[in-house]
Coordinates of C-alpha atoms in Angstrom, one line a residue:
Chain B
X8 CA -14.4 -27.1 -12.9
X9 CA -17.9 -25.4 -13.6
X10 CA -18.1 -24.3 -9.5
X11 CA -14.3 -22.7 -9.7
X12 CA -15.2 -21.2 -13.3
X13 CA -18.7 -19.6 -11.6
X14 CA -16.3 -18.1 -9.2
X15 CA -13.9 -16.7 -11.4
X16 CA -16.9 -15.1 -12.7
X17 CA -18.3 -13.7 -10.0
X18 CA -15.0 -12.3 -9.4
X19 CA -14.6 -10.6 -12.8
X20 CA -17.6 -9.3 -12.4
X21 CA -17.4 -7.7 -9.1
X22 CA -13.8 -5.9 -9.9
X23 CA -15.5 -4.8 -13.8
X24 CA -18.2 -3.1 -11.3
X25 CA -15.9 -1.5 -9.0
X26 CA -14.4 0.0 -11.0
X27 CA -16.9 1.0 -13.3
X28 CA -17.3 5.0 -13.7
X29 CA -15.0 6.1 -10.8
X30 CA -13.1 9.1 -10.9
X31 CA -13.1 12.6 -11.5
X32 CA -10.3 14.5 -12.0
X33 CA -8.3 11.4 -11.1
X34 CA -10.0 9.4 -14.0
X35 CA -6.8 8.1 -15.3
X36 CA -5.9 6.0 -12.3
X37 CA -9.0 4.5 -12.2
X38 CA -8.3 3.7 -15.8
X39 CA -4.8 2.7 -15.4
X40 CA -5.7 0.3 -12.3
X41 CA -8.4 -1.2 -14.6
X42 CA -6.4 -2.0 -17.3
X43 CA -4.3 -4.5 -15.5
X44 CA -6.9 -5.9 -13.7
X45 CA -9.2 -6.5 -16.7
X46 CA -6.4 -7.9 -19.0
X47 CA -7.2 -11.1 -16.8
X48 CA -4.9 -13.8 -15.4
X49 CA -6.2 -16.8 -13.6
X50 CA -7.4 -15.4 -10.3
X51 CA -5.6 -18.3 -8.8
X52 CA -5.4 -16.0 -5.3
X53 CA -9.1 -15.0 -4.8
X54 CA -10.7 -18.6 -6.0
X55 CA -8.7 -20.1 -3.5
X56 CA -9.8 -18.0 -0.9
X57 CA -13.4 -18.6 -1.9
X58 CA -13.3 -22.4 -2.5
X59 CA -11.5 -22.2 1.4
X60 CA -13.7 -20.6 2.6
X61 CA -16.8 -22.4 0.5
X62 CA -15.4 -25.5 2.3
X63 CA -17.3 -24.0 5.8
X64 CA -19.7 -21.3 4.3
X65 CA -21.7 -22.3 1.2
X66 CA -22.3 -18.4 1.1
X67 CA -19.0 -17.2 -0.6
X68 CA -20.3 -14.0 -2.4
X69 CA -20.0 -12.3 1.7
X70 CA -16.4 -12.3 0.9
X71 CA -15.7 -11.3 -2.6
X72 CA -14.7 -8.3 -1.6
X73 CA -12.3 -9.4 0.5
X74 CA -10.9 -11.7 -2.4
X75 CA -10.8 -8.7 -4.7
X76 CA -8.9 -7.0 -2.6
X77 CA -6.3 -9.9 -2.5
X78 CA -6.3 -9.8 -6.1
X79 CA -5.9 -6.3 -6.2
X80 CA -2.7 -6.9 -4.4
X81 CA -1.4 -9.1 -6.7
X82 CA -1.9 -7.0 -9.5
X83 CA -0.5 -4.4 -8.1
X84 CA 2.8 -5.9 -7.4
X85 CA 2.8 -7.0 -10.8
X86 CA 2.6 -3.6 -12.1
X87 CA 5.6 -2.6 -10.2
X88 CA 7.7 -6.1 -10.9
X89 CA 7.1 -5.2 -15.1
X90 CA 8.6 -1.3 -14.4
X91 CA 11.5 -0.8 -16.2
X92 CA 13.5 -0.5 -13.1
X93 CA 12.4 -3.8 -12.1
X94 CA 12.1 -6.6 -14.4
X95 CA 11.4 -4.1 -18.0
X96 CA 8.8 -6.5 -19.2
X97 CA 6.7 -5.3 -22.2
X98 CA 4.7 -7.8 -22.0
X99 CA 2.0 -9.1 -19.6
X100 CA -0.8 -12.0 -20.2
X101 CA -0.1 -11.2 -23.7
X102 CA -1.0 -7.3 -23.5
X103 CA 1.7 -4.7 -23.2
X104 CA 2.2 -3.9 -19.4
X105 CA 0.7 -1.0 -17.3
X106 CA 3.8 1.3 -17.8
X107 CA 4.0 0.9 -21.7
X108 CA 0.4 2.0 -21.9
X109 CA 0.5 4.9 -19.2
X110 CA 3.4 5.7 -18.9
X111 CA 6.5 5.0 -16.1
X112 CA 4.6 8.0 -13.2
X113 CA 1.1 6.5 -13.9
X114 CA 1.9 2.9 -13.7
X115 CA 3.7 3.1 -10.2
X116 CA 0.8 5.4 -8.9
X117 CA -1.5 2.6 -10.2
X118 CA 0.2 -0.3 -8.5
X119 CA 0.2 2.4 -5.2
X120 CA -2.9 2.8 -5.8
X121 CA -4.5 -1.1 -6.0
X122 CA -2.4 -1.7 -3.1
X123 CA -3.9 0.9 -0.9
X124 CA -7.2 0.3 -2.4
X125 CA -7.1 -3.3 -1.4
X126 CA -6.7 -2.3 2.7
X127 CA -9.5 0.5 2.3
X128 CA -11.7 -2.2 0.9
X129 CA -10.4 -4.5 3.7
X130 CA -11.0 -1.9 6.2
X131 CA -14.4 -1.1 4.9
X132 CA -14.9 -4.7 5.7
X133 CA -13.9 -5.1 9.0
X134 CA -16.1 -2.1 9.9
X135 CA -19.3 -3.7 8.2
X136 CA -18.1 -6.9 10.0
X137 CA -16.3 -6.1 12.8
X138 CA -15.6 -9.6 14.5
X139 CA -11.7 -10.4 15.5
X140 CA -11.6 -12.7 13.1
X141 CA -12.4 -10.8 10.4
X142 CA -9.8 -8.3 11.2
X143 CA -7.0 -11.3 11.8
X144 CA -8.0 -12.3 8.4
X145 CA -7.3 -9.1 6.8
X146 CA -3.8 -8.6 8.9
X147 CA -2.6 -12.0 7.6
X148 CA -2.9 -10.4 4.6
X149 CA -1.2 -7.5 4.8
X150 CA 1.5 -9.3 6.6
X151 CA 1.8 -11.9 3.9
X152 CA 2.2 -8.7 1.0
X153 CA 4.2 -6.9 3.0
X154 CA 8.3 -6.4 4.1
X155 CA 8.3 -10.2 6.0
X156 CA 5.8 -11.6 2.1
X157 CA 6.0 -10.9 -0.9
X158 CA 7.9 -7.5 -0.9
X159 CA 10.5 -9.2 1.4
X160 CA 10.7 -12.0 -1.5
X161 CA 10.9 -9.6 -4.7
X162 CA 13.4 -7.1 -2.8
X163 CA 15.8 -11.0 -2.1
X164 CA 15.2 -11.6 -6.2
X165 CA 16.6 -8.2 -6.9
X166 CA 19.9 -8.4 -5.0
X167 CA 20.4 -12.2 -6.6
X168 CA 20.2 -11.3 -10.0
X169 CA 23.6 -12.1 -11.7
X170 CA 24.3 -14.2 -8.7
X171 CA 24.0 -17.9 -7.6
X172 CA 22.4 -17.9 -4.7
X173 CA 22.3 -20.8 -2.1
X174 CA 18.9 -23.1 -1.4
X175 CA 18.0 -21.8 1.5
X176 CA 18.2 -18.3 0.2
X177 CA 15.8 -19.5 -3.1
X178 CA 13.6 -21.2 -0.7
X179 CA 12.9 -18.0 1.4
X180 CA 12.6 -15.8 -2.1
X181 CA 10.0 -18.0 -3.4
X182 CA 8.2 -18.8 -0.3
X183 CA 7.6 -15.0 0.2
X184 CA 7.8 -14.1 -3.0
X185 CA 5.0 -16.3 -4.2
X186 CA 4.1 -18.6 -1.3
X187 CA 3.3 -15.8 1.1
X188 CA 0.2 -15.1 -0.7
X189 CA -1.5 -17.6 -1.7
X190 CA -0.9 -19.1 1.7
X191 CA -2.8 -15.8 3.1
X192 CA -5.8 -16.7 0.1
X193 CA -6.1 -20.1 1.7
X194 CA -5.5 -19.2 5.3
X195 CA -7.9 -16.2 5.6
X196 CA -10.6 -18.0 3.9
X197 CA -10.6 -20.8 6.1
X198 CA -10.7 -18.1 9.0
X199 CA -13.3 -16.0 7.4
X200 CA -15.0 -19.3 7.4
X201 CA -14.7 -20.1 10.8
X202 CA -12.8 -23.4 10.1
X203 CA -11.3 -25.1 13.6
X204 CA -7.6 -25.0 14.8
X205 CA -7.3 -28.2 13.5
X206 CA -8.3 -27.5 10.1
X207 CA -6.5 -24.4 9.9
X208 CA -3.0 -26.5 10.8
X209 CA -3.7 -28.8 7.5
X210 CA -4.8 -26.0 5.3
X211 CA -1.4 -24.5 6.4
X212 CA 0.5 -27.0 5.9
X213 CA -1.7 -27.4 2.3
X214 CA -0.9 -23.9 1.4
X215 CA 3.2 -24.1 1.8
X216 CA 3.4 -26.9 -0.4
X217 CA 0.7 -25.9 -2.8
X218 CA 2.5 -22.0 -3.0
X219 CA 5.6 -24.0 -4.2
X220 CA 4.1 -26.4 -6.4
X221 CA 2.9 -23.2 -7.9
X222 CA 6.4 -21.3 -8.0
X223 CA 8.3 -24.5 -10.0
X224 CA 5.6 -24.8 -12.0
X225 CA 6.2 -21.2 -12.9
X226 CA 9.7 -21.9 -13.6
X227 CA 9.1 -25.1 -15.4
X228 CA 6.8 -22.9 -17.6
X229 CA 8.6 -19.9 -18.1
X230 CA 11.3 -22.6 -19.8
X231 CA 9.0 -25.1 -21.7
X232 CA 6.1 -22.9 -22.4
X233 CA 4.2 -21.5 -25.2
X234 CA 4.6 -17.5 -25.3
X235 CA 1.2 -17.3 -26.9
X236 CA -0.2 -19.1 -24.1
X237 CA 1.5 -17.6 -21.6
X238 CA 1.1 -14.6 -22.8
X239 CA 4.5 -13.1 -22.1
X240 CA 8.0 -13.7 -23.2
X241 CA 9.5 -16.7 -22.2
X242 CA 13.2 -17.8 -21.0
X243 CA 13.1 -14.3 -18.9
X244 CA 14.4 -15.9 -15.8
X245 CA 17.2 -17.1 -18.0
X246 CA 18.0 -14.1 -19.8
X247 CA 18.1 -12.2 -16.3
X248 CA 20.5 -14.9 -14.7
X249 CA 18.2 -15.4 -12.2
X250 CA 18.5 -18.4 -10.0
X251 CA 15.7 -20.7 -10.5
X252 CA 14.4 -24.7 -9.2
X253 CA 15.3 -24.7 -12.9
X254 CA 19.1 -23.7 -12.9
X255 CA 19.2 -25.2 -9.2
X256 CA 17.7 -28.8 -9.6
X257 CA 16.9 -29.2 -13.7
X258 CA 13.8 -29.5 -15.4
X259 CA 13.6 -33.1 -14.8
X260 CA 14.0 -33.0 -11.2
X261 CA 11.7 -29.7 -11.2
X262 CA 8.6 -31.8 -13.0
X263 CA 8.7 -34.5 -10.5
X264 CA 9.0 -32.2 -7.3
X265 CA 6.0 -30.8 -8.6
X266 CA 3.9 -34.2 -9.5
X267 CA 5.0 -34.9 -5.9
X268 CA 4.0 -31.9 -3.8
X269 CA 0.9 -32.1 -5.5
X270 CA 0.3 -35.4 -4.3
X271 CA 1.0 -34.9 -1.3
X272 CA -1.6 -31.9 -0.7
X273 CA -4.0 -34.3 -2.3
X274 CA -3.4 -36.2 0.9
X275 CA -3.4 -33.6 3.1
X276 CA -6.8 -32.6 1.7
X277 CA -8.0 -36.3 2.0
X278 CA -7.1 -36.1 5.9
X279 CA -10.0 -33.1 6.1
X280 CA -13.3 -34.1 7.4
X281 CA -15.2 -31.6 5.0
X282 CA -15.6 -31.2 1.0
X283 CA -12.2 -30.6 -0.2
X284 CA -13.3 -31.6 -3.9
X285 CA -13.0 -28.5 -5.3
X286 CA -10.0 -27.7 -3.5
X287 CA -8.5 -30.7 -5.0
X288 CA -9.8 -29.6 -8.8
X289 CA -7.7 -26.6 -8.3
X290 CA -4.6 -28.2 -6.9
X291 CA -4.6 -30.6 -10.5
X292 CA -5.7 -27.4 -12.6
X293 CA -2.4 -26.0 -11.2
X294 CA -0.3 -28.6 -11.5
X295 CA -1.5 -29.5 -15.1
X296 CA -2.1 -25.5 -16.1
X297 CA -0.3 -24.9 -19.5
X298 CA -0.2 -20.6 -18.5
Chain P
X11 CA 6.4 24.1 22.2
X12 CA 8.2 21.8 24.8
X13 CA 5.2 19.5 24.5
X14 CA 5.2 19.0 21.0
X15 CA 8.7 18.5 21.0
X16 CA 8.5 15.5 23.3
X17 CA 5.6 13.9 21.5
X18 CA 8.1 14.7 18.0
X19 CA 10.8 12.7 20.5
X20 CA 8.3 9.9 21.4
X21 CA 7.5 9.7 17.1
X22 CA 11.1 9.6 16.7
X23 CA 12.1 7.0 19.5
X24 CA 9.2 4.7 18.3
X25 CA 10.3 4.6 14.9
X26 CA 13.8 4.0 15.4
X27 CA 12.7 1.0 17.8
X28 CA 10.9 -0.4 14.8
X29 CA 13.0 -0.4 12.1
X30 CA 15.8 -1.6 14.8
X31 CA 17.6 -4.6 13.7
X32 CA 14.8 -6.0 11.3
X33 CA 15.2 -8.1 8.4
X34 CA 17.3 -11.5 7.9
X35 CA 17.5 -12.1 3.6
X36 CA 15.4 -8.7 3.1
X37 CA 17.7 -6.5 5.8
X38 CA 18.1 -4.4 2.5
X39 CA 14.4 -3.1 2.3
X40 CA 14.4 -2.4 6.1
X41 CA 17.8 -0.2 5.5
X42 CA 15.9 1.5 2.2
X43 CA 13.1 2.3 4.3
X44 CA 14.3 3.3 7.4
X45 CA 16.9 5.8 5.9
X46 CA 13.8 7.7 4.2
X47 CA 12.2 7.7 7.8
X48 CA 15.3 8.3 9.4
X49 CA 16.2 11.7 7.4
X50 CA 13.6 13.3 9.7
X51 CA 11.1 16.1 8.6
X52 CA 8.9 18.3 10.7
X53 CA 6.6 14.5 11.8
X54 CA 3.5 17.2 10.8
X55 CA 0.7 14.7 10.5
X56 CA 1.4 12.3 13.4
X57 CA 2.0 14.9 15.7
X58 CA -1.2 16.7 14.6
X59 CA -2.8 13.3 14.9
X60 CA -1.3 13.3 18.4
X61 CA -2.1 16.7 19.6
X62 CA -5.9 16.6 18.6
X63 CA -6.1 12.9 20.7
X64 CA -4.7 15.2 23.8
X65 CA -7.4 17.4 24.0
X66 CA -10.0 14.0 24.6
X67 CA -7.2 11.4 26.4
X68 CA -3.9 12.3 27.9
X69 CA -2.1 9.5 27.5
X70 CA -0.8 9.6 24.0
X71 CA 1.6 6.8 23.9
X72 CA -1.5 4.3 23.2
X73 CA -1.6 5.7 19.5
X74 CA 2.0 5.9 18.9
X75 CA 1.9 3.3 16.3
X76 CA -1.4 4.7 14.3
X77 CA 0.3 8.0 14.2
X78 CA 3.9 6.4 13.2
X79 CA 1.8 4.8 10.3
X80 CA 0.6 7.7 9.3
X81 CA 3.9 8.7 8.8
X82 CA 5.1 6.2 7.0
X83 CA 2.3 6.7 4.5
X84 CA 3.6 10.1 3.9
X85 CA 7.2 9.0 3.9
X86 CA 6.4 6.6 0.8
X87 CA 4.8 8.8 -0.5
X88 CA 8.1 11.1 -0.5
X89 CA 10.1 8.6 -2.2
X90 CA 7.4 7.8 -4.6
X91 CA 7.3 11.2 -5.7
X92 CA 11.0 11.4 -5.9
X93 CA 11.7 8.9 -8.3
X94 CA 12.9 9.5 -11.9
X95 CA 9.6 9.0 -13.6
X96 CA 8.0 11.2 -11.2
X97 CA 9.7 14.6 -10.2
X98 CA 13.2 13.2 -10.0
X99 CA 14.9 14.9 -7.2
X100 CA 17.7 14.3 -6.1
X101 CA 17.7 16.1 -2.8
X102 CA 15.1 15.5 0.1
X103 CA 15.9 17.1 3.6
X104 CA 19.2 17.8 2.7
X105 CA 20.5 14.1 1.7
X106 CA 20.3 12.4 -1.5
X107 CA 16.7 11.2 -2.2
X108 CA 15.8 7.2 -1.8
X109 CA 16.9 6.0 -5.2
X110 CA 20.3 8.0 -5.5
X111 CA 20.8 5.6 -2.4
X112 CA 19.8 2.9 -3.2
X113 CA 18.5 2.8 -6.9
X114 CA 15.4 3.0 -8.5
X115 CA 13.8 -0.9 -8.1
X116 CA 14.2 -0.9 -4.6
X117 CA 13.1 2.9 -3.9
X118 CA 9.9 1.8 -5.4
X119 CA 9.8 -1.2 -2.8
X120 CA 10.5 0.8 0.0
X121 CA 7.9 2.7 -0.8
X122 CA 5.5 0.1 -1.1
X123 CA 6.6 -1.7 1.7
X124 CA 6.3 1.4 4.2
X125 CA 2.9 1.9 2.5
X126 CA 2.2 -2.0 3.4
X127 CA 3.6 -1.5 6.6
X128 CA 1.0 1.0 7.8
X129 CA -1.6 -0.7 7.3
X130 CA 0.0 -4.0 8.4
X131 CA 0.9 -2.0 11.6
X132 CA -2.7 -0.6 11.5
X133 CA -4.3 -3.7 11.3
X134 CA -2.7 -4.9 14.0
X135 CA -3.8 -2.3 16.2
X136 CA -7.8 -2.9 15.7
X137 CA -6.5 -6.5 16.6
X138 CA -5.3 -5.1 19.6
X139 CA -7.8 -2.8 20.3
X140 CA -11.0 -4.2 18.0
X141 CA -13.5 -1.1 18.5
X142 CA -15.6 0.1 15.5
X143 CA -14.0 3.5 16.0
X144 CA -10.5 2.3 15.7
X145 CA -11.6 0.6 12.3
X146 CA -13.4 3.8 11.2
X147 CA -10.2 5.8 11.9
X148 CA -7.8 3.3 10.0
X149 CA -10.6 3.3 6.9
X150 CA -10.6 7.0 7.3
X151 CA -6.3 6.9 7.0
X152 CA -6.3 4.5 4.2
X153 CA -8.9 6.3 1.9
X154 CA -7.1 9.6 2.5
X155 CA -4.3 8.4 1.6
X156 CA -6.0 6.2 -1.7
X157 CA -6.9 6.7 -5.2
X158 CA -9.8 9.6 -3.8
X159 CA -6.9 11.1 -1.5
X160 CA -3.3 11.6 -1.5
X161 CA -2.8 9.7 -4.7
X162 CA -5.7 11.1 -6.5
X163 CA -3.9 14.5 -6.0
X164 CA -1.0 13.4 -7.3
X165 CA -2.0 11.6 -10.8
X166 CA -3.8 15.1 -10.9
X167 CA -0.2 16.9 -10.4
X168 CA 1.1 15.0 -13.0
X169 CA -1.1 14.9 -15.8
X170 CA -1.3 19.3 -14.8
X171 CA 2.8 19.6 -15.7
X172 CA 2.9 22.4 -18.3
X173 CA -0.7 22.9 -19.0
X174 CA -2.4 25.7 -17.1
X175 CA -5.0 24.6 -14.9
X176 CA -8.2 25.8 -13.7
X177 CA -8.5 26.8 -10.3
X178 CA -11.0 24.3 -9.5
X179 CA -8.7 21.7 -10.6
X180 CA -5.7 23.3 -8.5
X181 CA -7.9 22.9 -5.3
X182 CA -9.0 19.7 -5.9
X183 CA -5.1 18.5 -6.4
X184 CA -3.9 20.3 -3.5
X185 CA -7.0 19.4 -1.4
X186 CA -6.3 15.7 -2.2
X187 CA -2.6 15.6 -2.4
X188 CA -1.6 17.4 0.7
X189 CA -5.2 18.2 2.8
X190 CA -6.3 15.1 3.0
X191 CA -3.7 13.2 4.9
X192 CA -4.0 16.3 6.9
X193 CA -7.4 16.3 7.9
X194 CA -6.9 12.4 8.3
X195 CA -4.5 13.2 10.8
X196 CA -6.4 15.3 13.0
X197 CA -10.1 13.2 12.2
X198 CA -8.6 10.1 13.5
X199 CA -7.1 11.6 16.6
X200 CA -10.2 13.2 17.1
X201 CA -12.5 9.5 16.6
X202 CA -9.6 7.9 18.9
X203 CA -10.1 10.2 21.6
X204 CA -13.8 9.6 21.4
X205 CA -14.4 13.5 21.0
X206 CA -18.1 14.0 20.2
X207 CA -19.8 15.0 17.0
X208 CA -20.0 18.8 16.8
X209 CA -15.9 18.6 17.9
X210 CA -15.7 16.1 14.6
X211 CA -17.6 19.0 12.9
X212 CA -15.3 22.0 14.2
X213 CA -12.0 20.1 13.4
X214 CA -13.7 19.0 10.3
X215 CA -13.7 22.8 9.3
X216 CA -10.3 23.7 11.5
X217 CA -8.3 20.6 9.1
X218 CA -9.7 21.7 6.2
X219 CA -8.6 25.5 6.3
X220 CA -4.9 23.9 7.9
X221 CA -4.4 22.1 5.0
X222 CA -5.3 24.3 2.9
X223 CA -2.8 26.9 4.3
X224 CA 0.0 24.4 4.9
X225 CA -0.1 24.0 0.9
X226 CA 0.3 27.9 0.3
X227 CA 2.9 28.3 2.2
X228 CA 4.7 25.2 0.7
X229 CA 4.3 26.7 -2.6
X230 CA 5.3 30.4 -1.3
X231 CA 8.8 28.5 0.3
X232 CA 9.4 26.9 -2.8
X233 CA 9.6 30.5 -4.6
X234 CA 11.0 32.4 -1.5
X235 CA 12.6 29.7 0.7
X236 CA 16.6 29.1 1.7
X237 CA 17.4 25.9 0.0
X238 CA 19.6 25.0 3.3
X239 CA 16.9 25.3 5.5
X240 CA 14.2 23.9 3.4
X241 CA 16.8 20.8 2.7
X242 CA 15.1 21.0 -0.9
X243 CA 15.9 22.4 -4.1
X244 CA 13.5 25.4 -5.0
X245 CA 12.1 26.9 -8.0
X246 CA 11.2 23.2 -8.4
X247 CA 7.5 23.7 -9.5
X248 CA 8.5 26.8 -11.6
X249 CA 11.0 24.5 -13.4
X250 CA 8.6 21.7 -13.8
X251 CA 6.2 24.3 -14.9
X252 CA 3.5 23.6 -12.5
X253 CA 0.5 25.5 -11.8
X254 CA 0.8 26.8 -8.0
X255 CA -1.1 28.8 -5.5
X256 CA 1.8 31.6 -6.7
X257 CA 1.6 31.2 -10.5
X258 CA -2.3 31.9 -10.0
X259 CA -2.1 34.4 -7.0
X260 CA 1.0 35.9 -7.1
X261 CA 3.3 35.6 -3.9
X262 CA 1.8 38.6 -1.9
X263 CA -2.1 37.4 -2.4
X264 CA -0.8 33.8 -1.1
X265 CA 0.7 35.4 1.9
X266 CA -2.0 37.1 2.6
X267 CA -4.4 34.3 2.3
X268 CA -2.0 31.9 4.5
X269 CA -2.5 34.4 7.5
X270 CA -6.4 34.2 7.1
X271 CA -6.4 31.2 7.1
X272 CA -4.4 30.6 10.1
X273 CA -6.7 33.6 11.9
X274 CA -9.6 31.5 10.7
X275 CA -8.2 27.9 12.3
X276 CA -7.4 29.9 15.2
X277 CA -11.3 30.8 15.5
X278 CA -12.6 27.7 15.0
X279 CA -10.5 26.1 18.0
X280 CA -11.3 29.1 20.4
X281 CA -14.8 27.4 19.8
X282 CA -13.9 24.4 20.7
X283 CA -14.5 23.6 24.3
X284 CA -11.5 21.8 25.3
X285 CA -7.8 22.9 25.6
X286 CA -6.6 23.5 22.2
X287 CA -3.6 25.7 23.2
X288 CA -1.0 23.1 21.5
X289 CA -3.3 22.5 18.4
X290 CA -3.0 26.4 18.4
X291 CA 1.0 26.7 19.0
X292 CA 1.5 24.2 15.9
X293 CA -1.2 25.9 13.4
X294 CA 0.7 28.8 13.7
X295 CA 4.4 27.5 13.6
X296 CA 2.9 26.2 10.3
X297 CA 2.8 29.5 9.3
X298 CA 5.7 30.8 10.6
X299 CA 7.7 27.8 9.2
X300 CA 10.7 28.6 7.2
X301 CA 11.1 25.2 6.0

């Protein structure tokens, strides 16, 4: 835990420094994208990518700004998901969200603008290291936030809302919604890391069950968790009829699908010839996470 | 004018192709964001992009989809704009604006996704064609179009409504909110055609002025345009009480520093020793525009 915690560091201190006096005129966006990115969250997305990629390069701070970026992206489509027009969450890792602070205008230019700032800082990247690898890293990334990721997924929770939705339907919605993502963090650090064809298969195969290991155990939480530990309302899914593995299978069901897929990329990571301990820390921090 | 017509028919036909029966779950967010694309608009920025690559490589086609990207940047950026929280129009070339269409949560995704889509489409092409100067002209897109570009100017526009504003402050919004997607345009057409320093230099100059005058005379049609023509409802800034090159100049002063400015760009590509007849044909239809 003291190797992931040193990155999460490193992390947190790399974004406080990018963003540290920026701006002119344009101060408040800079402000505005700061504020959701300092109130915190786990940095689930970037640590992934690093311990990945840590699995083939012991030299992770190269990529930190690639994982910023990633968790740039993530922010930023949190931002949008607590608009009013969206979700209407006040609430967000126990701070009131981006739009209840700056306003409705400044909040979506500040999720535009962490999105667009992630792919300058990606591009800035590829032209300080301009190997093809490098650049397929950074399009499986855009890919996975994009129309066929995570937008795809949110735009599929929208238009279910109110409605009971089929498994397959839920499957693709959370896969993309959620899965898409972390399944880039994993995937581009193992290619930023050089890892071999073989490798990359497991880690892919790692990475879908892992991503939805992570969604139930959202769902489970956003049942049976503790608001202040959380750090934003609970029951929401509920209150917005959404369909959930909750609704769909039952909490019961939902807690041992989870203990399962977790053991199961345990094995996968077991099958890896390299050192996949810290991979595994993470993959029980999730599972066990109480926020 | 034949010639940029048929590159404005090549922008047109390449679009179309990609928005062409995409999407399985999220078909929705393809429709969103293809009917913002689809309603059209004068294609300004790719076809400058397009024109200035001419003068260094004939065949065009080969940057079709960095110039469609830039598009799509500034077609988010349209319905970003648009929304409620932000100018709330209801009208944008003559049809009802994104999110009368189809509401406001998934106007704000369309926008996000043709923003992610540009860069996913740009990243693809340094995969494709994995040059440093390809990278340089996709970093030089995406930072025009970022928090020190496009959306700098506009968090500038906002915060302006109602208060009077210093001209320094008036050119740095207008400079970032319209000029610099302008002068990305023509910069990365000129770094894709491999045109050589002192050209950079000259268009450098030549994009500045063109974007500079391409904002007059949007703020002179806003007072003095035909809303049927424009496809826009005018007297908007006025309304919104905006600071404008016409609230600060008066409308006679702004036409008269439109034409200079033209006269100047004109100058500048006479200096340039390559054929700039079309760059010339479209600097002054800018002028001439009536919508």
């Amino acid at each position: 835990m003291n190797y992931m915690n040193g990155v999460k560091q490193e992390i947190n201190k790399w974004l406080k420094i990018y963003f540290k006096d920026k701006g002119t005129y344009n101060k408040l966006i800079y402000d505005a994208m700061d504020y959701s990115i300092e109130v915190g969250g786990k940095r689930i997305r970037p640590i992934l990518m690093i311990l990945t990629y840590s699995m083939y390069n012991k030299n992770y701070k190269e990529i930190l700004p690639v994982s910023c970026a990633l968790e740039m992206i993530h922010t930023y489509s949190l931002i949008h998901d607590d608009l009013p027009a969206m979700d209407n969450d006040d609430l967000r890792r126990g701070k009131p969200t981006n739009h209840k602070v700056f306003g409705e205008a400044i909040a979506i230019l500040a999720g535009d603008g962490l999105l667009n700032e992630s792919f300058n800082i990606l591009f800035g990247y590829c032209l300080n290291n301009p190997q093809k690898s490098v650049i397929e890293a950074c399009k499986l990334i855009s890919n996975a936030s994009g129309v066929e990721g995570m937008i795809g997924g949110q735009v599929v929770d929208i238009i279910s809302e109110g409605k009971t939705i089929k498994e397959e339907q839920l499957n693709y919605m959370h896969s993309k919604k959620t899965g898409e993502l972390i399944k880039a963090a994993i995937l581009s650090g193992a290619i930023l890391g050089e890892a071999d064809n073989k490798d990359i298969e497991l880690l892919t195969e790692y990475s879908e069950k892992l991503g939805l290991a992570f969604q139930i155990k959202d769902d489970i939480l956003d049942v049976i968790g503790d608001k202040n530990i959380l750090g934003k309302n609970i029951n929401s899914d509920c209150e917005k009829e959404k369909t959930t593995f909750i609704t769909k299978y039952g909490l019961e069901e939902c807690k041992k699908r989870c203990k399962v897929l977790t053991d199961e990329c345990l094995l996968i990571l077991d099958s890896i010839t390299k050192d996949t301990k810290y991979l595994k820390d993470i993959t029980l921090f999730l599972l066990d996470r109480e926020f």
